[in-house]
CSV table of C-alpha atoms in Angstrom, one decimal:
chain,number,residue,atom,x,y,z
A,771,UNK,CA,0.0,0.0,0.0
A,772,UNK,CA,1.2,3.4,-0.8
A,773,UNK,CA,1.8,5.9,2.0
A,774,UNK,CA,0.2,8.5,-0.4
A,775,UNK,CA,-3.2,6.7,-0.1
A,776,UNK,CA,-5.8,9.3,1.0
A,777,UNK,CA,-7.2,8.6,4.5
A,778,UNK,CA,-10.7,9.1,5.7
A,779,UNK,CA,-10.8,10.3,9.3
A,780,UNK,CA,-11.9,7.5,11.6
A,781,UNK,CA,-14.5,9.9,13.2
A,782,UNK,CA,-16.3,10.1,9.8
A,783,UNK,CA,-16.8,6.3,9.6
A,784,UNK,CA,-19.9,4.4,10.8
A,785,UNK,CA,-19.7,1.4,13.1
A,786,UNK,CA,-22.2,-1.2,14.3
A,787,UNK,CA,-22.3,-3.4,17.4
A,788,UNK,CA,-23.5,-7.0,17.2
A,789,UNK,CA,-25.8,-8.4,19.8
A,790,UNK,CA,-24.1,-10.3,22.6
A,791,UNK,CA,-23.1,-13.9,21.6
A,792,UNK,CA,-21.2,-16.8,23.1
A,793,UNK,CA,-17.5,-16.0,23.3
A,794,UNK,CA,-15.4,-18.2,20.9
A,795,UNK,CA,-12.4,-18.2,23.2
A,796,UNK,CA,-13.4,-18.1,26.9
A,797,UNK,CA,-16.1,-20.4,28.3
A,798,UNK,CA,-19.2,-19.0,30.0
A,799,UNK,CA,-18.7,-15.5,28.6
A,800,UNK,CA,-20.5,-13.4,26.1
A,801,UNK,CA,-18.9,-11.3,23.4
A,802,UNK,CA,-19.8,-8.2,21.4
A,803,UNK,CA,-18.1,-7.2,18.2
A,804,UNK,CA,-17.7,-3.7,16.8
A,805,UNK,CA,-17.9,-3.7,12.9
A,806,UNK,CA,-17.1,-1.1,10.4
A,807,UNK,CA,-20.3,-0.3,8.4
A,808,UNK,CA,-20.6,-3.1,5.8
A,809,UNK,CA,-21.3,-0.4,3.2
A,810,UNK,CA,-17.8,0.9,3.8
A,811,UNK,CA,-15.3,-1.2,1.8
A,812,UNK,CA,-12.0,-2.1,3.6
A,813,UNK,CA,-10.0,0.2,1.3
A,814,UNK,CA,-6.4,1.2,1.8
A,815,UNK,CA,-6.2,4.2,4.2
A,816,UNK,CA,-9.3,3.2,6.1
A,817,UNK,CA,-7.9,-0.3,6.7
A,818,UNK,CA,-4.4,1.1,7.7
A,819,UNK,CA,-5.9,3.5,10.2
A,820,UNK,CA,-8.2,0.9,11.8
A,821,UNK,CA,-5.5,-1.7,12.0
A,822,UNK,CA,-3.5,0.6,14.2
A,823,UNK,CA,-6.5,0.7,16.5
A,824,UNK,CA,-6.7,-3.1,16.8
A,825,UNK,CA,-9.2,-3.9,14.0
A,826,UNK,CA,-8.9,-7.1,12.0
A,827,UNK,CA,-10.2,-8.3,8.7
A,828,UNK,CA,-12.5,-11.2,8.0
A,829,UNK,CA,-13.6,-11.3,4.3
A,830,UNK,CA,-14.8,-7.8,3.5
A,831,UNK,CA,-15.5,-6.9,7.2
A,832,UNK,CA,-13.2,-5.0,9.6
A,833,UNK,CA,-14.0,-5.7,13.2
A,834,UNK,CA,-12.7,-5.5,16.8
A,835,UNK,CA,-14.0,-7.0,20.1
A,836,UNK,CA,-16.0,-4.6,22.1
A,837,UNK,CA,-17.1,-6.5,25.2
A,838,UNK,CA,-18.5,-4.7,28.2
A,839,UNK,CA,-16.4,-5.4,31.3
A,840,UNK,CA,-13.9,-7.5,29.5
A,841,UNK,CA,-10.7,-6.7,27.7
A,842,UNK,CA,-9.2,-10.2,27.5
A,843,UNK,CA,-8.6,-9.9,23.7
A,844,UNK,CA,-5.5,-7.8,23.2
A,845,UNK,CA,-4.1,-6.8,19.8
A,846,UNK,CA,-0.4,-7.8,19.4
A,847,UNK,CA,2.3,-7.3,16.8
A,848,UNK,CA,5.9,-8.2,16.3
A,849,UNK,CA,8.5,-5.4,15.7
A,850,UNK,CA,10.3,-7.5,13.1
A,851,UNK,CA,13.6,-5.5,13.2
A,852,UNK,CA,14.1,-6.6,16.8
A,853,UNK,CA,12.7,-10.1,16.6
A,854,UNK,CA,15.2,-12.9,17.4
A,855,UNK,CA,14.1,-16.5,17.0
A,856,UNK,CA,14.5,-18.7,20.1
A,857,UNK,CA,16.0,-22.1,20.1
A,858,UNK,CA,12.8,-23.9,19.3
A,859,UNK,CA,11.9,-21.5,16.5
A,860,UNK,CA,15.4,-21.9,14.9
A,861,UNK,CA,14.9,-25.6,14.9
A,862,UNK,CA,11.5,-25.3,13.2
A,863,UNK,CA,13.1,-22.9,10.6
A,864,UNK,CA,15.8,-25.5,9.8
A,865,UNK,CA,13.4,-28.4,9.8
A,866,UNK,CA,11.4,-26.7,7.1
A,867,UNK,CA,14.3,-25.6,4.8
A,868,UNK,CA,12.9,-27.8,2.1
A,869,UNK,CA,9.5,-26.0,2.1
A,870,UNK,CA,9.0,-23.8,-1.0
A,871,UNK,CA,6.9,-20.7,-0.5
A,872,UNK,CA,4.9,-18.8,-3.1
A,873,UNK,CA,2.7,-15.7,-2.6
A,874,UNK,CA,-0.4,-15.5,-4.7
A,875,UNK,CA,-3.5,-13.2,-4.7
A,876,UNK,CA,-6.3,-14.2,-2.2
A,877,UNK,CA,-8.5,-15.8,-4.9
A,878,UNK,CA,-10.6,-19.0,-4.5
A,879,UNK,CA,-8.8,-22.2,-5.5
A,880,UNK,CA,-10.3,-25.7,-5.0
A,881,UNK,CA,-7.1,-27.2,-3.7
A,882,UNK,CA,-6.9,-24.4,-1.1
A,883,UNK,CA,-10.4,-25.1,0.0
A,884,UNK,CA,-9.9,-28.9,0.2
A,885,UNK,CA,-6.9,-28.4,2.5
A,886,UNK,CA,-8.8,-25.9,4.6
A,887,UNK,CA,-11.9,-28.2,4.9
A,888,UNK,CA,-9.7,-31.1,6.0
A,889,UNK,CA,-7.9,-28.9,8.5
A,890,UNK,CA,-11.1,-27.7,10.1
A,891,UNK,CA,-12.5,-31.2,10.3
A,892,UNK,CA,-9.4,-32.6,12.0
A,893,UNK,CA,-8.4,-29.7,14.2
A,894,UNK,CA,-11.4,-27.6,14.9
A,895,UNK,CA,-14.5,-29.9,14.8
A,896,UNK,CA,-15.4,-28.5,18.2
A,897,UNK,CA,-15.3,-24.8,17.0
A,898,UNK,CA,-17.7,-22.4,15.4
A,899,UNK,CA,-16.0,-22.9,12.0
A,900,UNK,CA,-17.2,-26.5,11.8
A,901,UNK,CA,-18.6,-27.8,9.5
A,902,UNK,CA,-16.6,-26.1,6.8
A,903,UNK,CA,-18.2,-25.1,3.5
A,904,UNK,CA,-17.0,-23.4,0.3
A,905,UNK,CA,-19.2,-20.4,0.9
A,906,UNK,CA,-17.7,-20.0,4.4
A,907,UNK,CA,-14.2,-20.3,3.1
A,908,UNK,CA,-14.9,-17.8,0.3
A,909,UNK,CA,-16.4,-15.2,2.6
A,910,UNK,CA,-13.6,-15.6,5.2
A,911,UNK,CA,-10.3,-15.9,3.3
A,912,UNK,CA,-10.8,-14.8,-0.3
A,913,UNK,CA,-10.9,-11.1,-1.4
A,914,UNK,CA,-10.2,-9.4,-4.7
A,915,UNK,CA,-8.1,-6.5,-3.3
A,916,UNK,CA,-4.4,-5.8,-4.0
A,917,UNK,CA,-3.4,-6.0,-0.3
A,918,UNK,CA,-4.9,-9.5,0.2
A,919,UNK,CA,-2.6,-12.5,-0.3
A,920,UNK,CA,-2.2,-16.2,0.3
A,921,UNK,CA,1.2,-17.7,1.1
A,922,UNK,CA,1.4,-21.2,-0.3
A,923,UNK,CA,3.8,-23.7,1.4
A,924,UNK,CA,4.8,-26.6,-0.8
A,925,UNK,CA,6.7,-29.8,0.1
A,926,UNK,CA,7.8,-31.0,-3.2
A,927,UNK,CA,4.8,-30.8,-5.5
A,928,UNK,CA,2.3,-31.2,-2.6
A,929,UNK,CA,0.5,-28.2,-1.0
A,930,UNK,CA,1.3,-28.5,2.7
A,931,UNK,CA,-0.1,-25.3,4.0
A,932,UNK,CA,-1.6,-21.8,3.3
A,933,UNK,CA,-1.3,-18.6,5.3
A,934,UNK,CA,-3.7,-15.7,4.5
A,935,UNK,CA,-2.2,-12.3,5.1
A,936,UNK,CA,-2.7,-8.6,4.2
A,937,UNK,CA,-0.1,-6.1,3.3
A,938,UNK,CA,-0.6,-2.8,5.1
A,939,UNK,CA,1.5,0.3,4.8
A,940,UNK,CA,3.0,-0.3,8.3
A,941,UNK,CA,3.2,-4.1,8.3
A,942,UNK,CA,1.8,-7.4,7.3
A,943,UNK,CA,-1.3,-8.7,9.0
A,944,UNK,CA,-1.5,-12.5,9.5
A,945,UNK,CA,-5.1,-13.6,9.2
A,946,UNK,CA,-5.3,-17.4,9.3
A,947,UNK,CA,-3.1,-20.4,8.6
A,948,UNK,CA,-4.2,-23.9,7.7
A,949,UNK,CA,-2.1,-27.0,6.8
A,950,UNK,CA,-2.0,-30.7,6.3
A,951,UNK,CA,-2.7,-32.6,9.6
A,952,UNK,CA,-0.6,-35.8,9.8
A,953,UNK,CA,1.9,-37.3,12.2
A,954,UNK,CA,4.8,-36.6,9.9
A,955,UNK,CA,3.9,-32.9,9.1
A,956,UNK,CA,2.8,-32.1,12.7
A,957,UNK,CA,6.5,-32.4,13.6
A,958,UNK,CA,7.3,-29.5,11.3
A,959,UNK,CA,5.1,-27.0,13.3
A,960,UNK,CA,3.9,-25.4,10.1
A,961,UNK,CA,1.8,-22.8,12.0
A,962,UNK,CA,5.0,-21.5,13.7
A,963,UNK,CA,6.9,-21.7,10.4
A,964,UNK,CA,4.3,-19.6,8.7
A,965,UNK,CA,4.8,-16.8,11.2
A,966,UNK,CA,8.6,-17.0,10.9
A,967,UNK,CA,8.3,-16.8,7.1
A,968,UNK,CA,5.9,-13.8,7.4
A,969,UNK,CA,8.5,-12.1,9.7
A,970,UNK,CA,11.1,-12.6,7.0
A,971,UNK,CA,8.7,-11.3,4.3
A,972,UNK,CA,8.0,-8.2,6.4
A,973,UNK,CA,11.8,-7.6,6.5
A,974,UNK,CA,12.2,-8.1,2.8
A,975,UNK,CA,9.5,-5.5,2.2
A,976,UNK,CA,11.0,-3.1,4.7
A,977,UNK,CA,7.8,-3.2,6.8
A,978,UNK,CA,8.2,-2.7,10.5
A,979,UNK,CA,5.5,-4.9,12.0
A,980,UNK,CA,3.8,-8.3,11.7
A,981,UNK,CA,0.3,-8.1,13.2
A,982,UNK,CA,-0.8,-11.4,14.9
A,983,UNK,CA,-4.4,-10.5,15.7
A,984,UNK,CA,-5.6,-11.0,19.3
A,985,UNK,CA,-3.8,-12.6,22.2
A,986,UNK,CA,-5.8,-13.9,25.1
A,987,UNK,CA,-3.7,-14.9,28.1
A,988,UNK,CA,-6.4,-17.2,29.5
A,989,UNK,CA,-6.9,-19.0,26.2
A,990,UNK,CA,-4.5,-22.0,25.7
A,991,UNK,CA,-4.9,-21.9,21.9
A,992,UNK,CA,-3.6,-18.3,21.8
A,993,UNK,CA,-0.6,-18.7,24.0
A,994,UNK,CA,1.8,-19.6,21.1
A,995,UNK,CA,1.8,-15.9,20.2
A,996,UNK,CA,3.8,-14.9,23.3
A,997,UNK,CA,6.7,-17.1,22.2
A,998,UNK,CA,7.5,-14.4,19.6
A,999,UNK,CA,9.5,-11.7,21.3
A,1000,UNK,CA,9.6,-8.9,21.6
A,1001,UNK,CA,5.8,-8.6,21.3
A,1002,UNK,CA,3.9,-5.3,21.4
A,1003,UNK,CA,0.4,-5.0,22.8
A,1004,UNK,CA,-2.2,-2.4,22.1
A,1005,UNK,CA,-3.0,-0.5,25.3
A,1006,UNK,CA,-5.8,1.9,24.6
A,1007,UNK,CA,-4.5,3.8,21.6
A,1008,UNK,CA,-0.9,3.2,22.3
A,1009,UNK,CA,1.4,0.2,21.5
A,1010,UNK,CA,3.8,-0.9,24.2
A,1011,UNK,CA,6.1,-3.9,24.7
A,1012,UNK,CA,4.5,-6.8,26.5
A,1013,UNK,CA,6.4,-7.5,29.7
A,1014,UNK,CA,5.9,-11.0,31.2
């Protein structure tokens, strides 16, 4: 995205709140989500500004948790210039040296969907993304915008994983990663490898940050994000280093 992209002031945008619904991450809690008006397209400039305020993209929607009395969902990002892989991450990087990566537009492809559907069935059959469907996949991860991309990970000629991400003017935003579930490939930790590769891609593009979405300290599935250090957390309107 060009830094010359004209911006609309956030105060001029319209937002809507969802009705309270069951929280996807913490049991026995209700969640409310703040959405940018669906009539507003997530265009460059608007998207860049809202990402700095903790908004994420799902399909054509930009959203942020807005739960009364709860701020468990914290936006986090990696300042890539200062990131140093730990011992485990270095092993994962070496273990996947034979993976070939290719970045493509976020268009629908049947082999992407088939891998996604298998991943959801095997890893997330207890979640709100089950059962998978082509329409669900299209509305979630495909988008005909220049900033929306898919990073394909190939092992030989076989598609092993896909990471959806957006390119903002101040960083890359990791959206979702899915991959082959098998005893052999599980040893490769492809989810972690995808983040490490996106960190490198951010550096290659001279972008300062990789946004990882929301970190929830009480949610076991989210704890992997705190392994990437240093990690910055959004505190109100300001980003600060997460100290643990």
